[in-house]
């Protein structure tokens, strides 16, 4: 999966420096380990202590892969201009937009000038875009009874473009990603920090 993303970027002439990378929403470190095949140092960050514990235990790359638990709504555990590449897939779609958009700004903050972030995020289809998230989630909770639910959230392209520009970045590439769901479109972006 990592190789596919990097090949997609290379095919569009988007250069990635092979220094330091961040895997946001790393889970047990599957993509983090994939990034370690290309990058000299990779950091994985996840909100779940148990996932990070598993990632550390399954890590065959020693201290080239470092895993962090982060329960904050930002990435303050990393300094400005720290990474050459940031990647996140199937993570932002489960984070409320007030947080996912803040993380997009943080991706640009932690990227070095010229650094690239590649991410996937959902965008609501026409009918779903007319229903507020709180209402959709209330219906989802009602339907599920007491069973846990996984929230789905999206951010429209105009909003992503605006916040990337405001945060000092530029959109290099944008495309619909394969995703079969009647209420959501999956979008893949590559953005770069200017400077």
PDB file of C-alpha atoms in Angstrom:
ATOM      1  CA  UNK A   1       0.000   0.000   0.000  1.00  0.00           C
ATOM      2  CA  UNK A   2       2.832   2.399   0.862  1.00  0.00           C
ATOM      3  CA  UNK A   3       4.653   1.474  -2.339  1.00  0.00           C
ATOM      4  CA  UNK A   4       1.466   2.153  -4.317  1.00  0.00           C
ATOM      5  CA  UNK A   5       1.105   5.641  -2.805  1.00  0.00           C
ATOM      6  CA  UNK A   6       4.766   6.483  -3.421  1.00  0.00           C
ATOM      7  CA  UNK A   7       4.548   5.218  -7.016  1.00  0.00           C
ATOM      8  CA  UNK A   8       1.398   7.278  -7.599  1.00  0.00           C
ATOM      9  CA  UNK A   9       3.177  10.402  -6.366  1.00  0.00           C
ATOM     10  CA  UNK A  10       6.326   9.664  -8.405  1.00  0.00           C
ATOM     11  CA  UNK A  11       4.199   9.154 -11.553  1.00  0.00           C
ATOM     12  CA  UNK A  12       2.920  12.701 -11.095  1.00  0.00           C
ATOM     13  CA  UNK A  13       6.416  14.121 -10.637  1.00  0.00           C
ATOM     14  CA  UNK A  14       6.005  14.663  -6.889  1.00  0.00           C
ATOM     15  CA  UNK A  15       9.392  14.231  -5.249  1.00  0.00           C
ATOM     16  CA  UNK A  16       9.619  12.803  -1.748  1.00  0.00           C
ATOM     17  CA  UNK A  17      12.806  13.148   0.293  1.00  0.00           C
ATOM     18  CA  UNK A  18      13.619   9.821   2.013  1.00  0.00           C
ATOM     19  CA  UNK A  19      14.501  11.316   5.416  1.00  0.00           C
ATOM     20  CA  UNK A  20      11.897  11.287   8.191  1.00  0.00           C
ATOM     21  CA  UNK A  21       8.237  10.164   7.788  1.00  0.00           C
ATOM     22  CA  UNK A  22       5.113  10.194   9.950  1.00  0.00           C
ATOM     23  CA  UNK A  23       2.350   7.571   9.849  1.00  0.00           C
ATOM     24  CA  UNK A  24      -0.712   9.218  11.430  1.00  0.00           C
ATOM     25  CA  UNK A  25      -3.198   6.714  12.885  1.00  0.00           C
ATOM     26  CA  UNK A  26      -0.612   3.940  12.749  1.00  0.00           C
ATOM     27  CA  UNK A  27      -2.577   1.245  14.573  1.00  0.00           C
ATOM     28  CA  UNK A  28      -0.297  -1.783  14.913  1.00  0.00           C
ATOM     29  CA  UNK A  29       2.278  -0.234  12.572  1.00  0.00           C
ATOM     30  CA  UNK A  30       1.553  -1.972   9.277  1.00  0.00           C
ATOM     31  CA  UNK A  31       2.079   1.170   7.155  1.00  0.00           C
ATOM     32  CA  UNK A  32       4.810   2.465   9.461  1.00  0.00           C
ATOM     33  CA  UNK A  33       6.845  -0.632   8.693  1.00  0.00           C
ATOM     34  CA  UNK A  34       6.119  -0.187   4.987  1.00  0.00           C
ATOM     35  CA  UNK A  35       7.405   3.390   5.183  1.00  0.00           C
ATOM     36  CA  UNK A  36      10.614   2.118   6.828  1.00  0.00           C
ATOM     37  CA  UNK A  37      11.528   0.419   3.530  1.00  0.00           C
ATOM     38  CA  UNK A  38      11.975   3.903   1.994  1.00  0.00           C
ATOM     39  CA  UNK A  39      12.578   6.364   4.826  1.00  0.00           C
ATOM     40  CA  UNK A  40      15.535   6.566   7.188  1.00  0.00           C
ATOM     41  CA  UNK A  41      13.358   7.220  10.244  1.00  0.00           C
ATOM     42  CA  UNK A  42       9.611   6.686  10.675  1.00  0.00           C
ATOM     43  CA  UNK A  43       7.299   7.725  13.494  1.00  0.00           C
ATOM     44  CA  UNK A  44       3.888   6.161  13.994  1.00  0.00           C
ATOM     45  CA  UNK A  45       1.290   7.917  16.119  1.00  0.00           C
ATOM     46  CA  UNK A  46      -2.033   6.569  17.352  1.00  0.00           C
ATOM     47  CA  UNK A  47      -4.612   7.434  20.015  1.00  0.00           C
ATOM     48  CA  UNK A  48      -4.800   3.826  21.266  1.00  0.00           C
ATOM     49  CA  UNK A  49      -2.198   2.720  23.851  1.00  0.00           C
ATOM     50  CA  UNK A  50      -2.929  -0.964  23.115  1.00  0.00           C
ATOM     51  CA  UNK A  51      -2.377  -0.488  19.364  1.00  0.00           C
ATOM     52  CA  UNK A  52       0.907   1.321  19.981  1.00  0.00           C
ATOM     53  CA  UNK A  53       1.976  -1.432  22.385  1.00  0.00           C
ATOM     54  CA  UNK A  54       1.335  -4.028  19.643  1.00  0.00           C
ATOM     55  CA  UNK A  55       3.154  -1.856  17.075  1.00  0.00           C
ATOM     56  CA  UNK A  56       6.212  -1.705  19.319  1.00  0.00           C
ATOM     57  CA  UNK A  57       6.122  -5.448  19.907  1.00  0.00           C
ATOM     58  CA  UNK A  58       5.750  -6.294  16.171  1.00  0.00           C
ATOM     59  CA  UNK A  59       8.399  -3.788  15.013  1.00  0.00           C
ATOM     60  CA  UNK A  60      11.256  -5.506  13.148  1.00  0.00           C
ATOM     61  CA  UNK A  61      13.025  -2.197  12.323  1.00  0.00           C
ATOM     62  CA  UNK A  62      14.422  -1.357  15.771  1.00  0.00           C
ATOM     63  CA  UNK A  63      14.778   2.330  16.518  1.00  0.00           C
ATOM     64  CA  UNK A  64      14.207   3.316  12.856  1.00  0.00           C
ATOM     65  CA  UNK A  65      10.487   2.998  13.689  1.00  0.00           C
ATOM     66  CA  UNK A  66       9.320   4.911  16.763  1.00  0.00           C
ATOM     67  CA  UNK A  67       5.737   4.674  18.013  1.00  0.00           C
ATOM     68  CA  UNK A  68       3.896   7.300  20.056  1.00  0.00           C
ATOM     69  CA  UNK A  69       0.564   7.439  21.866  1.00  0.00           C
ATOM     70  CA  UNK A  70      -1.112  10.788  21.250  1.00  0.00           C
ATOM     71  CA  UNK A  71      -4.468  11.608  22.821  1.00  0.00           C
ATOM     72  CA  UNK A  72      -4.171  15.314  22.005  1.00  0.00           C
ATOM     73  CA  UNK A  73      -6.086  17.130  19.279  1.00  0.00           C
ATOM     74  CA  UNK A  74      -2.769  18.277  17.777  1.00  0.00           C
ATOM     75  CA  UNK A  75       0.727  16.955  17.092  1.00  0.00           C
ATOM     76  CA  UNK A  76       2.603  19.102  19.616  1.00  0.00           C
ATOM     77  CA  UNK A  77       4.801  16.129  20.503  1.00  0.00           C
ATOM     78  CA  UNK A  78       6.655  16.964  17.257  1.00  0.00           C
ATOM     79  CA  UNK A  79       8.438  20.261  16.513  1.00  0.00           C
ATOM     80  CA  UNK A  80       7.803  22.447  13.477  1.00  0.00           C
ATOM     81  CA  UNK A  81       9.413  21.364  10.191  1.00  0.00           C
ATOM     82  CA  UNK A  82      10.305  17.883  11.475  1.00  0.00           C
ATOM     83  CA  UNK A  83       9.144  15.512   8.697  1.00  0.00           C
ATOM     84  CA  UNK A  84       9.786  15.078   4.983  1.00  0.00           C
ATOM     85  CA  UNK A  85       6.625  13.024   4.478  1.00  0.00           C
ATOM     86  CA  UNK A  86       3.328  12.489   6.304  1.00  0.00           C
ATOM     87  CA  UNK A  87       0.893   9.742   5.355  1.00  0.00           C
ATOM     88  CA  UNK A  88      -2.509   8.722   6.658  1.00  0.00           C
ATOM     89  CA  UNK A  89      -5.072   6.380   5.116  1.00  0.00           C
ATOM     90  CA  UNK A  90      -8.511   5.377   6.473  1.00  0.00           C
ATOM     91  CA  UNK A  91      -7.983   7.388   9.663  1.00  0.00           C
ATOM     92  CA  UNK A  92      -9.304  10.914   9.102  1.00  0.00           C
ATOM     93  CA  UNK A  93     -12.671   9.487   8.023  1.00  0.00           C
ATOM     94  CA  UNK A  94     -13.289   8.399  11.625  1.00  0.00           C
ATOM     95  CA  UNK A  95     -12.424  11.771  13.193  1.00  0.00           C
ATOM     96  CA  UNK A  96     -14.930  14.604  13.557  1.00  0.00           C
ATOM     97  CA  UNK A  97     -14.180  17.442  11.100  1.00  0.00           C
ATOM     98  CA  UNK A  98     -13.292  19.955  13.819  1.00  0.00           C
ATOM     99  CA  UNK A  99     -10.386  17.634  14.704  1.00  0.00           C
ATOM    100  CA  UNK A 100      -9.499  16.200  11.268  1.00  0.00           C
ATOM    101  CA  UNK A 101      -9.147  19.692   9.785  1.00  0.00           C
ATOM    102  CA  UNK A 102      -6.955  20.708  12.735  1.00  0.00           C
ATOM    103  CA  UNK A 103      -4.754  17.676  12.038  1.00  0.00           C
ATOM    104  CA  UNK A 104      -4.442  18.688   8.374  1.00  0.00           C
ATOM    105  CA  UNK A 105      -3.069  22.042   9.561  1.00  0.00           C
ATOM    106  CA  UNK A 106      -0.738  20.172  11.904  1.00  0.00           C
ATOM    107  CA  UNK A 107       0.541  18.010   9.028  1.00  0.00           C
ATOM    108  CA  UNK A 108       1.672  21.192   7.282  1.00  0.00           C
ATOM    109  CA  UNK A 109       3.206  22.561  10.486  1.00  0.00           C
ATOM    110  CA  UNK A 110       5.315  19.448  11.115  1.00  0.00           C
ATOM    111  CA  UNK A 111       6.401  19.138   7.471  1.00  0.00           C
ATOM    112  CA  UNK A 112       9.702  20.642   6.427  1.00  0.00           C
ATOM    113  CA  UNK A 113       9.424  23.248   3.663  1.00  0.00           C
ATOM    114  CA  UNK A 114       8.932  21.234   0.475  1.00  0.00           C
ATOM    115  CA  UNK A 115       7.718  18.247   2.491  1.00  0.00           C
ATOM    116  CA  UNK A 116       4.685  16.303   1.253  1.00  0.00           C
ATOM    117  CA  UNK A 117       1.633  14.852   2.990  1.00  0.00           C
ATOM    118  CA  UNK A 118      -0.472  12.145   1.333  1.00  0.00           C
ATOM    119  CA  UNK A 119      -3.845  11.457   2.887  1.00  0.00           C
ATOM    120  CA  UNK A 120      -7.263   9.995   2.271  1.00  0.00           C
ATOM    121  CA  UNK A 121     -10.397  11.702   3.553  1.00  0.00           C
ATOM    122  CA  UNK A 122     -14.099  11.282   2.884  1.00  0.00           C
ATOM    123  CA  UNK A 123     -16.429  13.758   1.234  1.00  0.00           C
ATOM    124  CA  UNK A 124     -20.188  13.422   1.648  1.00  0.00           C
ATOM    125  CA  UNK A 125     -22.300  12.680  -1.421  1.00  0.00           C
ATOM    126  CA  UNK A 126     -25.079  15.113  -2.250  1.00  0.00           C
ATOM    127  CA  UNK A 127     -27.802  13.667   0.023  1.00  0.00           C
ATOM    128  CA  UNK A 128     -25.459  12.946   2.961  1.00  0.00           C
ATOM    129  CA  UNK A 129     -24.018  16.465   2.725  1.00  0.00           C
ATOM    130  CA  UNK A 130     -27.468  17.848   3.597  1.00  0.00           C
ATOM    131  CA  UNK A 131     -27.597  15.970   6.932  1.00  0.00           C
ATOM    132  CA  UNK A 132     -25.573  17.381   9.869  1.00  0.00           C
ATOM    133  CA  UNK A 133     -23.084  14.930  11.413  1.00  0.00           C
ATOM    134  CA  UNK A 134     -24.758  15.094  14.840  1.00  0.00           C
ATOM    135  CA  UNK A 135     -28.092  14.015  13.314  1.00  0.00           C
ATOM    136  CA  UNK A 136     -26.543  11.204  11.267  1.00  0.00           C
ATOM    137  CA  UNK A 137     -24.675   9.927  14.320  1.00  0.00           C
ATOM    138  CA  UNK A 138     -27.821  10.088  16.485  1.00  0.00           C
ATOM    139  CA  UNK A 139     -29.657   7.905  13.940  1.00  0.00           C
ATOM    140  CA  UNK A 140     -26.677   5.541  13.754  1.00  0.00           C
ATOM    141  CA  UNK A 141     -26.621   5.187  17.562  1.00  0.00           C
ATOM    142  CA  UNK A 142     -30.387   4.612  17.659  1.00  0.00           C
ATOM    143  CA  UNK A 143     -30.165   1.889  14.993  1.00  0.00           C
ATOM    144  CA  UNK A 144     -27.262   0.124  16.685  1.00  0.00           C
ATOM    145  CA  UNK A 145     -28.911  -0.027  20.107  1.00  0.00           C
ATOM    146  CA  UNK A 146     -26.150  -0.514  22.630  1.00  0.00           C
ATOM    147  CA  UNK A 147     -23.603  -1.846  20.141  1.00  0.00           C
ATOM    148  CA  UNK A 148     -20.516   0.315  19.576  1.00  0.00           C
ATOM    149  CA  UNK A 149     -20.457   2.289  16.340  1.00  0.00           C
ATOM    150  CA  UNK A 150     -17.653   3.629  14.242  1.00  0.00           C
ATOM    151  CA  UNK A 151     -18.389   7.198  13.214  1.00  0.00           C
ATOM    152  CA  UNK A 152     -17.890   8.311   9.625  1.00  0.00           C
ATOM    153  CA  UNK A 153     -17.123  11.939   8.833  1.00  0.00           C
ATOM    154  CA  UNK A 154     -16.137  13.913   5.784  1.00  0.00           C
ATOM    155  CA  UNK A 155     -14.705  17.258   4.737  1.00  0.00           C
ATOM    156  CA  UNK A 156     -15.557  18.720   1.334  1.00  0.00           C
ATOM    157  CA  UNK A 157     -12.868  19.561  -1.210  1.00  0.00           C
ATOM    158  CA  UNK A 158     -13.426  23.304  -0.976  1.00  0.00           C
ATOM    159  CA  UNK A 159     -12.769  23.220   2.769  1.00  0.00           C
ATOM    160  CA  UNK A 160      -9.632  21.085   2.349  1.00  0.00           C
ATOM    161  CA  UNK A 161      -8.301  23.419  -0.365  1.00  0.00           C
ATOM    162  CA  UNK A 162      -8.990  26.496   1.787  1.00  0.00           C
ATOM    163  CA  UNK A 163      -7.345  25.229   4.952  1.00  0.00           C
ATOM    164  CA  UNK A 164      -4.303  23.869   3.099  1.00  0.00           C
ATOM    165  CA  UNK A 165      -3.751  27.284   1.496  1.00  0.00           C
ATOM    166  CA  UNK A 166      -4.315  29.130   4.790  1.00  0.00           C
ATOM    167  CA  UNK A 167      -1.826  26.836   6.558  1.00  0.00           C
ATOM    168  CA  UNK A 168       0.943  27.580   4.055  1.00  0.00           C
ATOM    169  CA  UNK A 169       0.526  24.617   1.758  1.00  0.00           C
ATOM    170  CA  UNK A 170      -0.568  23.777  -1.748  1.00  0.00           C
ATOM    171  CA  UNK A 171      -2.572  20.897  -3.197  1.00  0.00           C
ATOM    172  CA  UNK A 172      -0.361  18.988  -5.632  1.00  0.00           C
ATOM    173  CA  UNK A 173      -2.758  16.186  -6.543  1.00  0.00           C
ATOM    174  CA  UNK A 174      -6.358  15.216  -5.879  1.00  0.00           C
ATOM    175  CA  UNK A 175      -8.359  12.208  -7.047  1.00  0.00           C
ATOM    176  CA  UNK A 176     -11.281  10.026  -6.081  1.00  0.00           C
ATOM    177  CA  UNK A 177     -10.062   6.826  -4.435  1.00  0.00           C
ATOM    178  CA  UNK A 178     -11.815   3.451  -4.738  1.00  0.00           C
ATOM    179  CA  UNK A 179     -14.552   3.280  -2.089  1.00  0.00           C
ATOM    180  CA  UNK A 180     -18.004   1.758  -2.441  1.00  0.00           C
ATOM    181  CA  UNK A 181     -20.429   3.590  -0.192  1.00  0.00           C
ATOM    182  CA  UNK A 182     -23.695   5.309  -1.113  1.00  0.00           C
ATOM    183  CA  UNK A 183     -23.191   8.302   1.204  1.00  0.00           C
ATOM    184  CA  UNK A 184     -19.455   8.948   0.925  1.00  0.00           C
ATOM    185  CA  UNK A 185     -16.730   9.489  -1.679  1.00  0.00           C
ATOM    186  CA  UNK A 186     -13.154   8.707  -0.714  1.00  0.00           C
ATOM    187  CA  UNK A 187     -10.661  11.359  -1.795  1.00  0.00           C
ATOM    188  CA  UNK A 188      -6.876  11.092  -2.010  1.00  0.00           C
ATOM    189  CA  UNK A 189      -4.753  14.237  -1.700  1.00  0.00           C
ATOM    190  CA  UNK A 190      -1.077  15.087  -1.962  1.00  0.00           C
ATOM    191  CA  UNK A 191      -0.179  18.445  -0.458  1.00  0.00           C
ATOM    192  CA  UNK A 192       3.134  20.236   0.000  1.00  0.00           C
ATOM    193  CA  UNK A 193       4.326  22.766   2.535  1.00  0.00           C
ATOM    194  CA  UNK A 194       5.520  25.846   0.689  1.00  0.00           C
ATOM    195  CA  UNK A 195       8.784  27.541   1.462  1.00  0.00           C
TER     196      UNK A 195
END
